Short mmCIF file of C-alpha atoms in Angstrom, two decimals:
data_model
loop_
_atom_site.label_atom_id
_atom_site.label_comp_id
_atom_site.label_asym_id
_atom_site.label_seq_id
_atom_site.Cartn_x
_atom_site.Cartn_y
_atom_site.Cartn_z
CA UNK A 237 7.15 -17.27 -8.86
CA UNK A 238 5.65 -16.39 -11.91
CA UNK A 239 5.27 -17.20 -15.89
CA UNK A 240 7.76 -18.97 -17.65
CA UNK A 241 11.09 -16.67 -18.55
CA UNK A 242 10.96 -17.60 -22.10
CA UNK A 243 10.21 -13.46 -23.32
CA UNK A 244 7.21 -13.56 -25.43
CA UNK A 245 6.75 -11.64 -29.11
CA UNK A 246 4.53 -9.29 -27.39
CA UNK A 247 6.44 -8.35 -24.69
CA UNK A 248 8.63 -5.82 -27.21
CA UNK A 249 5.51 -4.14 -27.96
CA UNK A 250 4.11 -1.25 -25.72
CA UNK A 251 2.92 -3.11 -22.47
CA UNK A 252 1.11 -2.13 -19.61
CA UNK A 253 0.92 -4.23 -16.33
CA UNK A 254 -0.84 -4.05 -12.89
CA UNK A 255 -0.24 -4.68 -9.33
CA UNK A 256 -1.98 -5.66 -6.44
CA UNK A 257 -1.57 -7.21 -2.66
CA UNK A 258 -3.04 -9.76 -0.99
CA UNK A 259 -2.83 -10.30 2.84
CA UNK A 260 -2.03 -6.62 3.76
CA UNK A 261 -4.62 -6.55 6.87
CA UNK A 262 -4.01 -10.09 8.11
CA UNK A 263 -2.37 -10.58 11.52
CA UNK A 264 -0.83 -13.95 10.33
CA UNK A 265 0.62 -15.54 7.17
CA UNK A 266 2.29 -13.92 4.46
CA UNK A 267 1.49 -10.58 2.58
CA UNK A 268 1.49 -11.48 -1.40
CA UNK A 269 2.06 -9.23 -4.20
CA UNK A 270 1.09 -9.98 -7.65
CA UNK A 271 1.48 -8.52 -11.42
CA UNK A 272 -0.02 -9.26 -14.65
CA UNK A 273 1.21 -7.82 -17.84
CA UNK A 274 0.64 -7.56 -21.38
CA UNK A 275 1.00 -5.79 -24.58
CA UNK A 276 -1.67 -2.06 -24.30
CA UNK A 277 -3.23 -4.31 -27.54
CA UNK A 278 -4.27 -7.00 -25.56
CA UNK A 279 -6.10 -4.75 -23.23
CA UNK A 280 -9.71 -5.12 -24.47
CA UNK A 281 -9.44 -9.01 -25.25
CA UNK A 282 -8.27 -8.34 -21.49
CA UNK A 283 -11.58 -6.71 -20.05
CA UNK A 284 -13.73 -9.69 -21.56
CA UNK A 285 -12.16 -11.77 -19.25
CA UNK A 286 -14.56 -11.51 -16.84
CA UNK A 287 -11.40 -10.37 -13.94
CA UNK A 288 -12.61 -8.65 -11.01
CA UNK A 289 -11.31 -7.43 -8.15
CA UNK A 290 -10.58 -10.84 -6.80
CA UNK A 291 -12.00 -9.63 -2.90
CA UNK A 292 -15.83 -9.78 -4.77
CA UNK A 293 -15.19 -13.39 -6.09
CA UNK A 294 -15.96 -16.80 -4.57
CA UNK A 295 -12.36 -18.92 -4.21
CA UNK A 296 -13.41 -21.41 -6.86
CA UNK A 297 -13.95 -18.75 -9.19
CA UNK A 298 -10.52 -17.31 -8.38
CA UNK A 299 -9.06 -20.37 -8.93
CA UNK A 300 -10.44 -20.82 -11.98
CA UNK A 301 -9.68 -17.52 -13.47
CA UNK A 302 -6.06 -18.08 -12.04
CA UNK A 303 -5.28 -21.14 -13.84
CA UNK A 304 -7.54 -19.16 -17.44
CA UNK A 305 -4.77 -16.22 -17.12
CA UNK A 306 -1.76 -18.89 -16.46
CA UNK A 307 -2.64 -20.66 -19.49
CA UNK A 308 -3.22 -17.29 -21.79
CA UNK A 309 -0.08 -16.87 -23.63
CA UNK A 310 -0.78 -12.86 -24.07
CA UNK A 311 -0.60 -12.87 -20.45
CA UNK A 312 2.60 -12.31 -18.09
CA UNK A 313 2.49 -12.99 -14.48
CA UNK A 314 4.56 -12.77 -11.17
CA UNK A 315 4.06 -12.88 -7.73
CA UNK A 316 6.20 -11.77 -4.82
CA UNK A 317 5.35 -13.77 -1.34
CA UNK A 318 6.43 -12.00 2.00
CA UNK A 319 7.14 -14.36 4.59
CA UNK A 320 5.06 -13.46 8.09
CA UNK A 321 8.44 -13.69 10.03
CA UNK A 322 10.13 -11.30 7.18
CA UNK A 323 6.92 -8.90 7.90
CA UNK A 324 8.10 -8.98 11.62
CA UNK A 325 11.07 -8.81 11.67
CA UNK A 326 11.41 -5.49 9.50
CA UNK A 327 8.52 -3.88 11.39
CA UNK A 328 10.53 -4.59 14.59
CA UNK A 329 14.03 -3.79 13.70
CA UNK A 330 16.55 -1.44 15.62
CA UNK A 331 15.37 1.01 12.56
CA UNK A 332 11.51 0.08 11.95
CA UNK A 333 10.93 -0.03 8.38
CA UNK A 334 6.84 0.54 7.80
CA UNK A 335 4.08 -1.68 6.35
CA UNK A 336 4.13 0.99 3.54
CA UNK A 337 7.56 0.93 2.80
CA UNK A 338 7.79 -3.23 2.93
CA UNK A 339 4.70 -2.86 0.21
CA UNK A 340 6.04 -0.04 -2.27
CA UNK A 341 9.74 -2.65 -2.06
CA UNK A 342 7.44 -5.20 -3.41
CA UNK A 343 6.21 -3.39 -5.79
CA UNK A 344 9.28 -1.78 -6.97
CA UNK A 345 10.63 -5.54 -7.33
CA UNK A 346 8.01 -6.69 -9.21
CA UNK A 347 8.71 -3.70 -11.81
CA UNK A 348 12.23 -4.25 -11.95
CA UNK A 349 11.84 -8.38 -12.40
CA UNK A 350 9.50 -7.48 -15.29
CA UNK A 351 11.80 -5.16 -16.96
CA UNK A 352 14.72 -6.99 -16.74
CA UNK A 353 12.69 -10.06 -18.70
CA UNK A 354 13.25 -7.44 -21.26
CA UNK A 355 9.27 -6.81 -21.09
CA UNK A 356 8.40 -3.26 -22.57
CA UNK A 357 6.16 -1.91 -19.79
CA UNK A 358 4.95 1.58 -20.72
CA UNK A 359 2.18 2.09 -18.39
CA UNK A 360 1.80 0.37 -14.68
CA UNK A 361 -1.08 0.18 -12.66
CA UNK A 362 -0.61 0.46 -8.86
CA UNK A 363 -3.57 0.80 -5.57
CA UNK A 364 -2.92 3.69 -3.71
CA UNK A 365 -0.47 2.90 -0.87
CA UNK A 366 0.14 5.14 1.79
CA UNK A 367 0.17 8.80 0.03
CA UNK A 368 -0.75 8.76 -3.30
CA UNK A 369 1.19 11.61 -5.28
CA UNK A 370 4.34 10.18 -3.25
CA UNK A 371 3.60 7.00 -3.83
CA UNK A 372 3.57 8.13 -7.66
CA UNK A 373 6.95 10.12 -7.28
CA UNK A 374 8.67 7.56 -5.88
CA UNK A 375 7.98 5.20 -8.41
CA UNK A 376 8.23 7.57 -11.29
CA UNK A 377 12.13 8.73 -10.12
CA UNK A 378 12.81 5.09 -9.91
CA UNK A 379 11.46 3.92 -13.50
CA UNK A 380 11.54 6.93 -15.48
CA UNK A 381 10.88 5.59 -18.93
CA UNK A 382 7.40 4.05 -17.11
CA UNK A 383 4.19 6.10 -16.73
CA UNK A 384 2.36 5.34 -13.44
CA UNK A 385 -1.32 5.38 -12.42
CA UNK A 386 -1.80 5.54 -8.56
CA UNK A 387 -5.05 5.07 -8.03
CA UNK A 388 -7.42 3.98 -5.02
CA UNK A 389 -9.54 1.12 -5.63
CA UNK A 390 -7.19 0.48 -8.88
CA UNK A 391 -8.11 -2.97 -8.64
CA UNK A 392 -11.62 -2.79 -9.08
CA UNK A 393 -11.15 -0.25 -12.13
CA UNK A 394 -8.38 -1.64 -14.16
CA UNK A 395 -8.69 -5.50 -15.26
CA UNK A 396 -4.69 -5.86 -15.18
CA UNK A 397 -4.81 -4.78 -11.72
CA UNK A 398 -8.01 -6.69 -10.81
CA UNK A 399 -6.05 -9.84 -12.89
CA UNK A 400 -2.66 -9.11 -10.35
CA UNK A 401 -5.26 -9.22 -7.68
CA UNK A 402 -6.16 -12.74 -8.28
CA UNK A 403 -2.75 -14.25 -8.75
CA UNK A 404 -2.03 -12.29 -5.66
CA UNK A 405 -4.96 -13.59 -3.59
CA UNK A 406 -4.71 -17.26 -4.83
CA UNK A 407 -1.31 -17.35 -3.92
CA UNK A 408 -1.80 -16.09 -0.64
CA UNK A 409 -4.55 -18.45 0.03
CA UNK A 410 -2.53 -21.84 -0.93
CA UNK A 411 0.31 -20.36 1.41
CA UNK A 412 -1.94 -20.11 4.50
CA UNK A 413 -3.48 -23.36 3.51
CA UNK A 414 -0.06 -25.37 2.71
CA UNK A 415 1.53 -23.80 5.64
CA UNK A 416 4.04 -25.72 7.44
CA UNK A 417 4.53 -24.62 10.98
CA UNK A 418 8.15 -23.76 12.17
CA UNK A 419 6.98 -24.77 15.53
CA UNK A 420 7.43 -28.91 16.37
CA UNK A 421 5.11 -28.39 19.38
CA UNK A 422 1.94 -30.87 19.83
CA UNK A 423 -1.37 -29.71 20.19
CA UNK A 424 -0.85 -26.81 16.92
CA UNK A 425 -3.73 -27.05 14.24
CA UNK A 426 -3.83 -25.04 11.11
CA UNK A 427 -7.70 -23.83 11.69
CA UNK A 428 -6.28 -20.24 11.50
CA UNK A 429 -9.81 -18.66 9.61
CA UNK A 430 -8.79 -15.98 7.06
CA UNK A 431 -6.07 -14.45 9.47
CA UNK A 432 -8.08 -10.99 9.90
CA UNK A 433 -8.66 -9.60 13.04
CA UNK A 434 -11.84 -9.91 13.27
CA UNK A 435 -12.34 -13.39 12.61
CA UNK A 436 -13.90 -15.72 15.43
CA UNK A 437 -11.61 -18.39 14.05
CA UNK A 438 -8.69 -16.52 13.58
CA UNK A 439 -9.43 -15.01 17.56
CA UNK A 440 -9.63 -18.85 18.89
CA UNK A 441 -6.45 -19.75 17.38
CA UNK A 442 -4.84 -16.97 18.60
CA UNK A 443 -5.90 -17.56 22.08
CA UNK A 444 -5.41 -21.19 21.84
CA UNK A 445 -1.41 -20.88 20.22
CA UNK A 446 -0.41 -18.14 22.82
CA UNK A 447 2.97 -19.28 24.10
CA UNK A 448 3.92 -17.74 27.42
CA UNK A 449 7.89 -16.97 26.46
CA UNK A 450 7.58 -17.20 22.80
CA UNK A 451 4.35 -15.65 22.15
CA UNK A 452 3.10 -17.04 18.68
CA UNK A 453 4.37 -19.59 16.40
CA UNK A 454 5.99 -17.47 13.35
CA UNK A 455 3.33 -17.65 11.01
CA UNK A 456 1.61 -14.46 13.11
CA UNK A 457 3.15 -11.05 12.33
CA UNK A 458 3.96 -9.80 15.97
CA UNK A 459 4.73 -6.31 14.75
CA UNK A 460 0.42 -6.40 14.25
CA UNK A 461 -1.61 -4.24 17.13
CA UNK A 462 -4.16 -7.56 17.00
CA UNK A 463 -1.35 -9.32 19.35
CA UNK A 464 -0.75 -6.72 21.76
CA UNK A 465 -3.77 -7.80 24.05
CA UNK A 466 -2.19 -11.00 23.83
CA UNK A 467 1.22 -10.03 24.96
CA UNK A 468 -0.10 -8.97 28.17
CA UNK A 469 -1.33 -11.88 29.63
CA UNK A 470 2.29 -13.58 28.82
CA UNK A 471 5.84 -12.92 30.08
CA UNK A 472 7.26 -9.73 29.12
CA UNK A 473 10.33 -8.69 27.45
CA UNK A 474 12.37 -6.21 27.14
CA UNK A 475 14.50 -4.92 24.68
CA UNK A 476 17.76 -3.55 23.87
CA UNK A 477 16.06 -1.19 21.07
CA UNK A 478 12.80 -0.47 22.71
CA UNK A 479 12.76 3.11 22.92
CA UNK A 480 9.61 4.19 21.53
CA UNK A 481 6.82 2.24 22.29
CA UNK A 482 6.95 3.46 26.16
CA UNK A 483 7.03 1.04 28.00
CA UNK A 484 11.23 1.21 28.67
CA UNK A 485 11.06 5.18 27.20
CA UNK A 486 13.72 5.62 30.59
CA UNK A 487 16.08 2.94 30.54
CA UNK A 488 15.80 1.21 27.27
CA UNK A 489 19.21 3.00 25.95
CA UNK A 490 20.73 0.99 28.53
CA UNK A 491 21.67 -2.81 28.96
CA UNK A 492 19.92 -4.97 31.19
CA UNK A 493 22.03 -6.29 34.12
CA UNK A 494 22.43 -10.02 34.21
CA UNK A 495 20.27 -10.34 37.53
CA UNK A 496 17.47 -9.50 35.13
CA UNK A 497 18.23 -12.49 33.54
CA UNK A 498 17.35 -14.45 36.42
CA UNK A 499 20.82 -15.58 37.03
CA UNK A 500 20.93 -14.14 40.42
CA UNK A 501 18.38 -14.03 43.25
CA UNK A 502 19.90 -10.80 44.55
CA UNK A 503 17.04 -8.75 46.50
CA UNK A 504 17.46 -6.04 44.16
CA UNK A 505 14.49 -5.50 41.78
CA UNK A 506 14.38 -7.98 38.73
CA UNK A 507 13.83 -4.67 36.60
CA UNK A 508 17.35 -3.17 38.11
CA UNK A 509 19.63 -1.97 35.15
CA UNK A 510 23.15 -1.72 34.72
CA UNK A 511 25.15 1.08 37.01
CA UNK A 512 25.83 3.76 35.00
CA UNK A 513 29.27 3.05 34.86
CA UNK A 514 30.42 5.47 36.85
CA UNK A 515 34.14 5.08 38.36
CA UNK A 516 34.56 1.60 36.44
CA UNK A 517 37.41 1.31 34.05
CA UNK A 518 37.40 2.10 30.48
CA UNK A 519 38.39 -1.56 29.50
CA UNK A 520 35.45 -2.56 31.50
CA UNK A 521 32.92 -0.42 30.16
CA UNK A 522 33.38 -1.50 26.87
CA UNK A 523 33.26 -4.96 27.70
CA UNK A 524 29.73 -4.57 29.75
CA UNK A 525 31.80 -6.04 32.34
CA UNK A 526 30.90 -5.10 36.15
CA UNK A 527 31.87 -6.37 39.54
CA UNK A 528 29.17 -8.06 40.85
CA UNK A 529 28.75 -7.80 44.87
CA UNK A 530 25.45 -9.22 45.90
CA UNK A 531 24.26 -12.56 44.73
CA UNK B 783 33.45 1.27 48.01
CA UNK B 784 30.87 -2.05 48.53
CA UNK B 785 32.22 -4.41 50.55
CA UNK B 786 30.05 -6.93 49.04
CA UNK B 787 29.18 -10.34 50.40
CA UNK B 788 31.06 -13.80 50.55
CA UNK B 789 29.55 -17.09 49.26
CA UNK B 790 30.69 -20.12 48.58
CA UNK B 791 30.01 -22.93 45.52
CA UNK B 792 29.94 -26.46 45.68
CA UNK B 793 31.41 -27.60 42.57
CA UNK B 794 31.08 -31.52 43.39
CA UNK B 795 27.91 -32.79 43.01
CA UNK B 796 27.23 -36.16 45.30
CA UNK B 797 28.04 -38.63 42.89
CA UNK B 798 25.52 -37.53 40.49
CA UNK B 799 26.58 -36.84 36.77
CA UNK B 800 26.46 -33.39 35.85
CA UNK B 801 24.01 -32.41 33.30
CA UNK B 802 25.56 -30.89 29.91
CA UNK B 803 23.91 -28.85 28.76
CA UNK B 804 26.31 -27.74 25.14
CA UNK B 805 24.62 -26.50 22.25
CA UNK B 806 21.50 -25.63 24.45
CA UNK B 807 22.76 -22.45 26.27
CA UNK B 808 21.63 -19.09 24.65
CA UNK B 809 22.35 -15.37 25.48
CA UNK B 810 19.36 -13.34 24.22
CA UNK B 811 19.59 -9.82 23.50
CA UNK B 812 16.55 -9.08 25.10
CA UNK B 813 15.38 -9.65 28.82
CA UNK B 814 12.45 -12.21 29.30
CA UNK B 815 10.96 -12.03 32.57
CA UNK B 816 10.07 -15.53 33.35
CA UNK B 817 12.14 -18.43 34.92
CA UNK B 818 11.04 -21.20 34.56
CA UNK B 819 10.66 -24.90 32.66
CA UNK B 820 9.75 -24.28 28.74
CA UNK B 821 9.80 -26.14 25.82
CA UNK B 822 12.46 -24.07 23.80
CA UNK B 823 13.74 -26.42 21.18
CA UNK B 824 9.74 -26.69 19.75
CA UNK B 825 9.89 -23.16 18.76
CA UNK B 826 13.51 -21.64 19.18
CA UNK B 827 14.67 -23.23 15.78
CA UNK B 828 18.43 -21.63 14.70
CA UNK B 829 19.61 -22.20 11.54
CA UNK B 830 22.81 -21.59 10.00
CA UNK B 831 23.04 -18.87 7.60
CA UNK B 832 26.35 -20.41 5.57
CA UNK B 833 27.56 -17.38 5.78
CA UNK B 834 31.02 -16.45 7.97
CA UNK B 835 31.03 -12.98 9.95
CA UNK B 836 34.58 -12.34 10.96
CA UNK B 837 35.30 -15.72 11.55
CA UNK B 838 32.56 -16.64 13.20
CA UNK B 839 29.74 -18.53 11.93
CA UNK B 840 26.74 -17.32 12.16
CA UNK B 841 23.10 -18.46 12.78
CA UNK B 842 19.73 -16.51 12.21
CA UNK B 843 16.78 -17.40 14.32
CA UNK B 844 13.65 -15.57 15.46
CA UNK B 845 12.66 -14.63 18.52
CA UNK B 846 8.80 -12.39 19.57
CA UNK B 847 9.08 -11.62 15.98
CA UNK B 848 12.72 -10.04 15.95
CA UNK B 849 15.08 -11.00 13.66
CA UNK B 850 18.40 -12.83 15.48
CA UNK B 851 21.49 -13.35 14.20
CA UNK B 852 24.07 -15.70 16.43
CA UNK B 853 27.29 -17.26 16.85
CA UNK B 854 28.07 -20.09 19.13
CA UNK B 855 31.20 -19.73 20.80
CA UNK B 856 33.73 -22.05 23.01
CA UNK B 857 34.12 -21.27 26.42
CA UNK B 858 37.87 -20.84 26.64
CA UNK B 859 39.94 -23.18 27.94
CA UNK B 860 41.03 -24.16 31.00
CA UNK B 861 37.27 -22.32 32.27
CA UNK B 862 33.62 -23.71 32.10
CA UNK B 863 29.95 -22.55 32.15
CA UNK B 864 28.09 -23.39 34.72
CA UNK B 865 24.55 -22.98 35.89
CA UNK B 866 24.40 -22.54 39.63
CA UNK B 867 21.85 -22.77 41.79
CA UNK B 868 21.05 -21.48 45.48
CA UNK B 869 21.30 -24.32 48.19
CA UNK B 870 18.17 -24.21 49.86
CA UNK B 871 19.50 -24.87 53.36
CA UNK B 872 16.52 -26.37 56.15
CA UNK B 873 15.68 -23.39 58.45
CA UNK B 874 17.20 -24.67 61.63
CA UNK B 875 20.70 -25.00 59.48
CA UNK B 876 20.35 -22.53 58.55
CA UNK B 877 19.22 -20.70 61.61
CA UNK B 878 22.64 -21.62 63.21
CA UNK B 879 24.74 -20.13 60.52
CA UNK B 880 25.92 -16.57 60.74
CA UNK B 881 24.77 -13.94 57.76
CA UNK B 882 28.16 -14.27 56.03
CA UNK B 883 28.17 -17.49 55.10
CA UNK B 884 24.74 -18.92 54.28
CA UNK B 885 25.58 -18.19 50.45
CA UNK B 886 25.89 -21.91 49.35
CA UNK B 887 25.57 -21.95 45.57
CA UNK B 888 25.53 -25.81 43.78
CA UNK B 889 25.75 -26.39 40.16
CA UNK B 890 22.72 -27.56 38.20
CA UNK B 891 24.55 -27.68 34.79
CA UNK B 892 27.51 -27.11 32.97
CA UNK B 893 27.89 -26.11 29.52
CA UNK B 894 31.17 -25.99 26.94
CA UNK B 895 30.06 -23.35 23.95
CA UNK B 896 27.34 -20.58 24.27
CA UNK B 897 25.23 -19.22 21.67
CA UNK B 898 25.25 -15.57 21.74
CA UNK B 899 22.20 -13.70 19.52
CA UNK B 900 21.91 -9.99 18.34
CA UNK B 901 19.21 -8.73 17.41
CA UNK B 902 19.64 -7.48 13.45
CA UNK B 903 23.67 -7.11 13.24
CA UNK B 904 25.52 -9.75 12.02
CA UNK B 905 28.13 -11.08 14.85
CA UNK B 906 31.12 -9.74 15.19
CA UNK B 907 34.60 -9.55 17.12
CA UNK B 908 33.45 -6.42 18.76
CA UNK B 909 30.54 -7.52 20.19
CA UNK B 910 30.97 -6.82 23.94
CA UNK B 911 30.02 -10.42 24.95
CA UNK B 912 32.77 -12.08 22.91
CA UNK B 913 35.39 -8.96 24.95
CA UNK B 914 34.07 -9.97 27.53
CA UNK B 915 36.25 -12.81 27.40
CA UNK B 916 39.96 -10.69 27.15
CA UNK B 917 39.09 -10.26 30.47
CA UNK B 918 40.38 -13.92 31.67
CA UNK B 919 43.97 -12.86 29.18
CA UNK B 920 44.64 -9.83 31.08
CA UNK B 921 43.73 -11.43 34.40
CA UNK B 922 46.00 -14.18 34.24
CA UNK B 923 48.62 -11.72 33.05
CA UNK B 924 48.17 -9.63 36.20
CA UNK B 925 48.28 -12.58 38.78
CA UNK B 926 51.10 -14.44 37.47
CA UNK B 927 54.70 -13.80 39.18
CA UNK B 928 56.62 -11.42 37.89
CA UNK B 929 60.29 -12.55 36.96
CA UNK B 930 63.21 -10.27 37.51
CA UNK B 931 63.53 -10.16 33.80
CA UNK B 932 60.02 -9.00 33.49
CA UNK B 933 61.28 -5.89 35.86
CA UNK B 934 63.75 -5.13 34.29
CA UNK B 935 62.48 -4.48 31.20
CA UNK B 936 59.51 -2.86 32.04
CA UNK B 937 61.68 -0.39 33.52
CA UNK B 938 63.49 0.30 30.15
CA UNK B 939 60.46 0.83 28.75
CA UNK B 940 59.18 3.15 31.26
CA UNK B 941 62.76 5.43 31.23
CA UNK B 942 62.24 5.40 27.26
CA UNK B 943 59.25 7.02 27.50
CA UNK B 944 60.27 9.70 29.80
#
């Protein structure tokens, strides 16, 4: 999502363009990234327009300076919306891929959209992330011909960065509130609160859309610490690829034997893993196939 | 070696239709530690992906907040999937009947195609649970008769390898 395609005059001039996330700390809904961009001469017009770092503005006045910067034609804009269950799903795979990593992709994406419009960005704009000289390095290597500013609190000190903040933060809000729930369950409501972990509302609608196998409808990130107290009053599962979180350090290499499933009601324990294999044929092995005995 | 234990399934149900339960059978790659009634088809919502992994095509769902990707897959022919149950025999029954053979299993279900999930890799024809199923080839092979032919040349074959 973002401005129209048709390239601007001023985009061949020198331009410089900022970036900033909405919906990092959340435990539900998706993580936004934003941009805004436009020619290094527009910059002081820029700074009259009254952007801020959209976290110290009222909504309505986001809104409104949302739709002012989508209808100023010296202005560029794009936005990069990371779906909850995406956030999960790469924070939980067989090869965990970080918060910080899932945020400096976004941001690298957003550059590369821009400069493949055939904008001119010279200078870019980015919060600090994770470590800030790498976080500099990495981006530099990638776009050489662009000079970037890491900088904490970037959007409260550059207005392209505090103007990516707001397209970033608007966006995120009209997600969360035009959400449509995967889940066709009754009883769901949408009176999620902001989504932070310390919100009362966001608390009670965690508590109240804990599902005992499936855990949370997929608009909450499950890869967030916020759910874990959660997960313990519900079933547990176990995983293939747990290895590092503890709680299967000793046999999570291994596959779980079907009488785990509950297919059997064999005395043995329900937490009873596969025989090591030992003495079973080769063609057996490799087809997790084993001779079952007791059931 | 375990000797293991005997038990015997009913595979007649008194009159009663057997439920079918196709399309609704799912191998997780994970272990969930509850049995038990739930309302799955509210929030385990597969899609298809339109895309074809070795012949196979595949599905992506989600599952505690792990990615799935899934194939559903015929049970060969000629076998079925069932869901069986333990016979719950009344104590005095089953008071009477020696340790060996109070294993009575009943089906509850049946079921023609499973959905298979792993989580993150695409499906594929090396997936132990779809090898799983060269099992029933080679097993046939080793229990039917063997024709004088059969000998015969299987003896060639051995002498040319010596």
């Amino acid at each position: 999502m973002g401005s129209d395609t048709t390239l601007p005059q001023w985009a061949s001039e020198p331009c410089i363009m900022g970036i900033d996330e909405a919906g990092r700390g959340p435990v539900l809904g998706p993580m936004v990234y934003g941009c805004l961009y436009c020619a290094r001469s527009y910059e002081k017009t820029l700074s009259s327009l009254n952007f801020a770092d959209s976290k110290t503005l009222k909504e309505e006045k986001r809104e409104e300076l949302f739709a002012n910067l989508k209808a100023d034609e010296s202005i560029g804009w794009a936005v990069d919306i990371i779906d909850p269950r995406e956030l999960s799903a790469k924070m939980l795979k067989k090869n965990k891929i970080n918060l910080n990593e899932i945020s400096h992709d976004s941001a690298i994406g957003l550059v590369t959209k821009v400069l493949n419009m055939g904008v001119l960005l010279t200078e870019v704009y980015v919060d600090t992330v994770g470590d800030t000289e790498k976080y500099r390095t990495k981006l530099s290597e990638r776009f050489p011909g662009v000079n970037f500013v890491v900088a904490k609190k970037a959007d409260s000190l550059y207005p392209v960065v505090s103007g990516a903040s707001i397209a970033a933060k608007v966006t995120r809000d009209r997600a969360l509130r035009e959400w449509v729930l995967d889940e066709t369950a009754e009883d769901l409501h949408k009176n999620f609160g902001s989504g932070y972990p310390g919100d009362p509302d966001t608390k009670a609608w965690l508590q109240h859309h804990k599902h005992s196998v499936f855990g949370f409808p997929t608009l909450v990130r499950f890869s967030w610490g916020t759910c874990t107290p959660y997960f313990k009053d519900i079933a547990e599962v176990l995983w293939e690829s747990m290895d590092d979180d503890g709680s299967s350090s000793s046999n999570g290499k291994r596959q779980l034997k079907l009488s785990s499933f509950g297919v059997t009601t064999s005395k043995r324990k329900i937490e009873e893993i596969e025989s090591n294999g030992k003495g079973r044929c080769k063609f057996f092995l490799a087809r997790k196939l084993e001779q079952v005995t007791h059931f | 070696m375990d000797k293991g234990i005997q038990g015997t399934i009913n595979l007649r149900r008194n009159g009663e239709e057997t439920v079918d339960l196709s399309g609704k059978v799912h191998l997780l790659p994970c272990c969930i530690k509850y049995n038990g009634p739930c309302d799955v088809s509210d929030y385990f919502k597969p899609k298809p992906t339109g895309m074809e992994s070795e012949g196979l095509k595949t599905q992506e769902a989600c599952f505690r907040g792990r990615k799935l990707l899934g194939a559903s897959v015929p049970i060969p022919d000629g076998y079925s999937g069932f869901v069986l149950g333990k016979k719950s025999l009344d104590k005095r029954k089953a008071s009477n009947i020696s340790e060996g053979n109070s294993n009575f299993w009943e089906i509850n279900a049946k079921y023609k195609n499973i959905t298979y999930w792993n989580h993150d890799s695409l499906p594929s024809q090396d997936d132990a649970f779809l090898r799983s199923f060269h099992w029933l080839a080679v097993a046939k092979t080793m229990h039917e008769p063997v024709a004088a032919e059969d000998l015969v040349s299987a003896s060639a074959a051995l002498e040319k390898l010596n």
